[in-house]
Amino acid sequence: RRLQQPHWTPQPHWTMLEPKLVSVLGQARSVLGQARIKRNILGFVKLSVRNSSSETPAKTCLYDFHVASGGKMVDFAGYLMPVQYSSLGISASHIHTRTNCSLFDVSHMLQTRVHGKDRFEFIESLTVADVKNLKANHGALTLFTNENGGIIDDLIVTNADEHLYVVSNAGCRDKDIPLMSGKEKDMKQAGKDVTLEFIDDRGLVALQGPTMMTCLQPLTDIDLSKLGFMSSAVGVVAGIAGCRVTRCGYTGEDGVEISVLEKDCAALVEALLNSAGKPALAGLGARDSLRLEAGLCLYGNDIDATTTPIEATLAWTIPKTRRAAGGFPGSDIILKQLKEGAVRKRVGFLSSGPPARGHTSVIDADGKKVGEITSGCPSPSIGSGTNVSMGYVDTNVSKVGTPLFLQVRNKKIETKVSKMPFVPSNYFYLK
């Protein structure tokens, strides 16, 4: 699902052994490997600053907790956020999430409630979603689009009790708020009943990984066995009432996001970390490599205002009802591409050797540029020196299995168009 942070490349990982052995192997990494990691961290920080929404970074309600827990803080999307923790390296944290569960602070995300009887019309006028047909306490990933069919942001909209609950990207806050506020004003002037509430008193944490239920279920009165993927419930968690638990996440693993009052957020995190299932803190570094392995887009890298849902292979976010009726921003362009196809397409790549970074050229056997990488990193889960990446290529070379080359610095690296996700997803669907 949605990542507003800039490109991040994690440390290489060659094994799925236990953390102590991983630590021993980590000490044996080459000087070249260490230099690569330092270069990646510096690049991450520079990109974070470039994409920040303000000159002075803000702090989430868990900032002091991160610092006390050994978090390495960076300016990210206008907030000081942990990229990793001293207790666990990025690759080890990535593997821990895939095998146990990890806790991520996502309190920088923009949380919004939409009230009023015309709330469905409001959100559908801005996105490609069919919100009015969502079941109660069910949500959908959707997209704000512009008149050219480009993606303004990706977001999750949940049909909550008497309102819509919206979570969108922190890095897009400065354009999402005016976009929604402007539409609210227009609709009110037209006599419509809609009111926005930008939530500023709640934190948001994501618990992700196969042992999530082992960790969370003893602490909540919500029956997690009945909470399917993209559904939501409000209940008590760790003795804290009024927590909204949504079965979703950005790692490809089973997981939840928990919205909680800021004053209770640190206590919630402490309770989760002391529960069963081997939960551990994780930062932005592991979050990015996890989402890339899962084939999930990073806003600002893999999707932006110049990419359409069809080009980004996100046509599945447009339900049949919206395809038939249209009426969303850029619908003429998007629906035409849906019918006739687009000239480029987002695809995945597997490769070995030096990993491809953002803006790496994709070339064919004749040396002609046919596309560009938008995100890439070594794959901790696959290991064996395998790199994963995604990017856009001309549609005529987008078929899975098509041999191409990545122009990494002065080297031509062999690759093939590959299916995404690169590792199997483990979302929890009700039978």
mmCIF file of C-alpha atoms in Angstrom, residues 1-2 98 141 208-210 212-213 227-230 247-256 290-291 293-297 316 421 423-430:
data_model
loop_
_atom_site.group_PDB
_atom_site.id
_atom_site.type_symbol
_atom_site.label_atom_id
_atom_site.label_comp_id
_atom_site.label_asym_id
_atom_site.label_seq_id
_atom_site.Cartn_x
_atom_site.Cartn_y
_atom_site.Cartn_z
ATOM 1 C CA ARG A 1 0.000 0.000 0.000
ATOM 2 C CA ARG A 2 1.010 3.725 0.038
ATOM 3 C CA ARG A 98 8.678 -11.681 7.403
ATOM 4 C CA LEU A 141 -7.300 1.510 -1.550
ATOM 5 C CA GLN A 208 2.985 -6.348 10.543
ATOM 6 C CA GLY A 209 4.032 -9.965 10.180
ATOM 7 C CA PRO A 210 2.832 -13.570 10.492
ATOM 8 C CA MET A 212 0.625 -10.314 14.426
ATOM 9 C CA MET A 213 -2.438 -12.170 15.746
ATOM 10 C CA LEU A 227 -11.487 -9.177 10.872
ATOM 11 C CA GLY A 228 -10.603 -9.732 7.227
ATOM 12 C CA PHE A 229 -8.220 -7.810 4.985
ATOM 13 C CA MET A 230 -9.299 -4.164 4.484
ATOM 14 C CA ARG A 247 -6.534 -5.084 8.761
ATOM 15 C CA CYS A 248 -4.092 -3.646 6.232
ATOM 16 C CA GLY A 249 -0.464 -2.683 5.857
ATOM 17 C CA TYR A 250 2.427 -1.932 3.544
ATOM 18 C CA THR A 251 4.646 -5.007 3.786
ATOM 19 C CA GLY A 252 2.767 -7.788 1.974
ATOM 20 C CA GLU A 253 2.348 -9.581 5.298
ATOM 21 C CA ASP A 254 -0.740 -9.977 7.451
ATOM 22 C CA GLY A 255 -1.032 -6.939 9.666
ATOM 23 C CA VAL A 256 -3.056 -4.120 11.157
ATOM 24 C CA LEU A 290 9.376 -4.871 2.434
ATOM 25 C CA ARG A 291 6.949 -2.877 0.283
ATOM 26 C CA GLU A 293 9.377 -6.984 -2.443
ATOM 27 C CA ALA A 294 5.571 -6.884 -2.167
ATOM 28 C CA GLY A 295 5.364 -4.910 -5.427
ATOM 29 C CA LEU A 296 3.701 -1.934 -3.731
ATOM 30 C CA CYS A 297 4.055 1.596 -5.065
ATOM 31 C CA TRP A 316 -7.937 -2.837 -10.266
ATOM 32 C CA PRO A 421 4.968 -9.283 -6.012
ATOM 33 C CA VAL A 423 7.605 -12.661 -2.712
ATOM 34 C CA PRO A 424 4.160 -14.149 -1.954
ATOM 35 C CA SER A 425 1.699 -11.870 -0.175
ATOM 36 C CA ASN A 426 0.086 -13.139 3.034
ATOM 37 C CA TYR A 427 -2.991 -10.964 3.466
ATOM 38 C CA PHE A 428 -5.713 -12.357 5.727
ATOM 39 C CA TYR A 429 -8.928 -13.050 3.803
ATOM 40 C CA LEU A 430 -12.043 -14.470 5.423
#
